[in-house]
Amino acid sequence: MQRSSLRRHVAVCGIATTVLVGLTATGPTTPAVAAPDVFRPQLVTVDTPSRADKELLQTLGLDLTEHAGQDYVEVVLHTAEDATALLAAGLGYDVRIPDLLAREAENNQVNAAYAASTVSSPLPSGRDTYRTLADYDADMAALASAHPGLVKSFSLPHPSLDGRQINGVEIGRDVTGPERGLPVFLMLGVHHAREWPSGEHAMEFAVDLVENYGTDPRITDLVNRSRVVVVPVLNVDGFELSRTDGGLVDLREIDGGGTGTILGTPGNAYKRKNCRLVDGQDTPDGTCRAGSLTSPGGYGTGVDLNRNYGGYWGGPGASDVFADPTYRGADAFSEPETQNIRELISGRQVTTLVTNHTFSNLVLRPNGAAPDLVPSSEGVPLGDPYDEAALKALGDSMAAQNGYTSQHAWELYDTTGSVEDWSYNATGGFGYTFEIGPDEFHPPFPEVVDEYLGAGPYAGKGNREAFLLALENAVNPATHSVLTGKAPAGSTLRLRKTFATPTWDGSIQDSLDTTMTVGRDGRYTWHVNPSTRPVVKDRQVETVSGDPVREESWTGTTAPLRFTDQEFTVDRTVDLLEIELDWPTPDDLDLEVYRKNADGSLTEAGSSGNAVAEKERVLLQDPAQGTYVLRVINFASVTPNWTLTAALFDAETSTVPGLVENWTLTCERNGQVVQTVPVVVDRGQQLRVDLTACGRR
Ligand code: 0X9
Ligand code: ZN
C-alpha cells in the first residue's frame, strides 16, 4: 500500500481522525479456546488503540466486523488458529460472545417465542420471523401478482455459482410500461451471508411502499416520481447456507442433549462470502454446501462480494488471499453476483442507492479508503469525494432518524471494491452503507422490528424514515441532473458513456447505457446522473511542499525490549508534525508519540508499529503547541542504531485539475439512430435538449 509521501503531497483532510491514540501489546484477558474439543466461533473485542494496530489486525486474515471504535475492532474467531494469530501479533482481546452457536440457539428460542406470541408484527409485512431464501422469492412474487402495474418481479441475468436465480422487485407507477425517465432508487441487502437483517430491511421497505401506495400521500408521491429497485438478497448461495444452518442450531444440541436433527458442526451460520469454492474456477451447481465443509463454517472459501466491485479494486482493505474473509476475487467483477449489480446500475439512472449490512449502527458514505492513500493508477491522494458536503449532509440527516453514527466508510478501516465506491465513482449516484443494529449479525427478530420502525427516542422514525429520506434524495433534481425537451412521440432516447474506471493499480472499462421512451405528448423529462464522473472532477489535495519550517534529528541505540525517549517542542502554529524513525538493519523498532501534560503525565498522540523491517512514521495534523515525547521501542533481539527526525510543516491546498465529460444522447426511431448529441450536464442542472431533427424523415 502506498501512502502519499509527505515531502511531495499529503492529503490532510481527515487525517486528524485517523491518528488515534495508543499502541499496547497486552495478552488476552480470557482463555482463547472455550470448549475442550470443538472450537465454537466467538465474537471478541480486539484492542486497537492506534490505526497502526488496526492495520496490523487487517494483515492477519481474520474476520473483522465493522463494529469498531477508536480503540477496538470486533472480530469473529472461527478457529483456535485465529485466536493464536491474534496472540502472536501481540494484540489483546476480550471475549464478548464466547460461543456464537450457543447465542444462536438462544436467539432461536427468543424468535420461536416471539413468533408464537405474535399474530402479526408491526412491520409492514406483519412478519414475525426471519425469511428464508424461499420466503423472499415467494414474497416478491406475491407482491408483484397482488399489485400488477405497481410491482414487477425480475431475475438478474447471471445465476449464482451454485445455480440459483437472484431476484428483485421494481416498484413504480405503471411499472410494466415503458421507461419514462424517472430516477431510480436502488436498495440492496445480504452481500454478506450472515447479515440477515439487511435483507429483511430491504424487503420490508418494498412492502411498505407498496402497501402505503395510494393511501399515504408522501409515499404515493415518491413512488409516482421514481422507480424503486430492491434486491433483498444478493448473496443467495451464502444466505441459503447461513439461514438454514443458523435456524437449525438448537440449545439441546449445544447442551449435549441432542435430538439427532441438529448440527454436529458449527455449520455455515456465520458464513460471510459467496460460494466460490476454488479460486477462479466455476463450481458445479448445488455443490456449495459440501464444498464449504472444507473450512470451518464455510468460512475459508468464497469471494467477499463487497470487495469485488471495480472502484479502486485491489487496493487496501481487501485481501488477495483466497482463504481470507475480505478476499477480493480473482479480478474486478469476477463474481456473477457483482456482475449482476454492475449491469443493473450501468443500465439505469440510479441516483441514490442504499446497501444494507449488519452491524454497528452506522451510516457510511464514500470513500472506503482514507484520503491520504495514493492509488498507483492515479498517483495523487484520494482526497475526499467531490460531493463530500452533500454526501455528508444526507448521511447525517439519515443518521438522525435511527440514532446511528454518520461517517466516512474509511474512518474505522479502509475498504476498496465495495459497491457504492464503484457506483459513485462510475455514475456519480450517491451511495450509502447502512450497518444495521448495535451488536449482532442476526440478532433476535424483535430487534429487526425496532431497527426498522425505530424504538425509544427514535420510535416512528428508524431506518424506515432514513430510507424515505434516501428515496427523497433520489427524486430530488437538486442532487442529480435533468434533461428535458421535445422529441418524437414513441422514440427511444439513449444515453451512453464509455470510460475507464480506476482500480487501485490500473483500470477497467465501464459502459453506461440507459434508455427511455418518449411519451405521446412529444416531450421528455429525463432524470440522470451528471455527465462528468466525480472521480475525474477537480480534486482538492492538501499538500506539503518544500522544506520543513523546523526540523530536529537524533541518533541513538536502544537495548532489546527497552525504549528511549526524546523530547520535541512544537513552538508555533503549524499544519503538520511528522516524526520518522529509520534504521539500517532489518530489525523491528516501533515509534510512539505522546503529548506531555502540565503535570508531567503523557497522553498518547500517535503511534506506528509496522511489520519487521518497515520504517515507522507518525503524522499529526494541526499539532497543539507544547512538548512531545517521542519514544523509540526496540522489540528486536539486537541493538540497532536509529535516526529519529521530527519536522514541522506548513501545508497548502492545491487542486488537481479535473476533466469535463459528456453523455452521448441519441434519438432512435424503429431501431435506427436518427440524431446524436453530446450533452454536458452538471449536478443540480436542468438542461433543455430538443431533438427535433429526430422527427424528420
Ligand atoms: O466490510 C464491509 O464490507 C462492510 N462491513 S461488514 O461488517 N458488514 O462486512 C462495510 C463496508 C463499508 N465500507 C465501504 N462501503 N467502503
Ligand atoms: Zn456486511
XYZ file of C-alpha atoms and ligand atoms in Angstrom, residues 66 190-195 198 272 304 306-307 356-359 433-435 441, ligand 2:
21
model
C -17.471 -3.177 11.108
C -27.225 -9.502 2.028
C -23.903 -9.022 0.305
C -22.686 -10.928 3.366
C -24.431 -14.243 4.036
C -24.831 -13.984 7.801
C -26.254 -10.433 7.798
C -30.011 -6.467 5.799
C -19.707 -14.173 5.075
C -16.148 -11.123 -0.392
C -18.216 -6.199 -1.156
C -14.564 -6.197 -2.228
C -27.638 -2.814 3.874
C -25.297 -4.703 6.176
C -25.107 -5.612 9.849
C -23.928 -4.419 12.354
C -23.822 1.534 3.544
C -26.166 1.017 6.486
C -24.671 -1.119 9.255
C -25.061 -10.190 12.659
Zn -21.594 -6.767 5.570
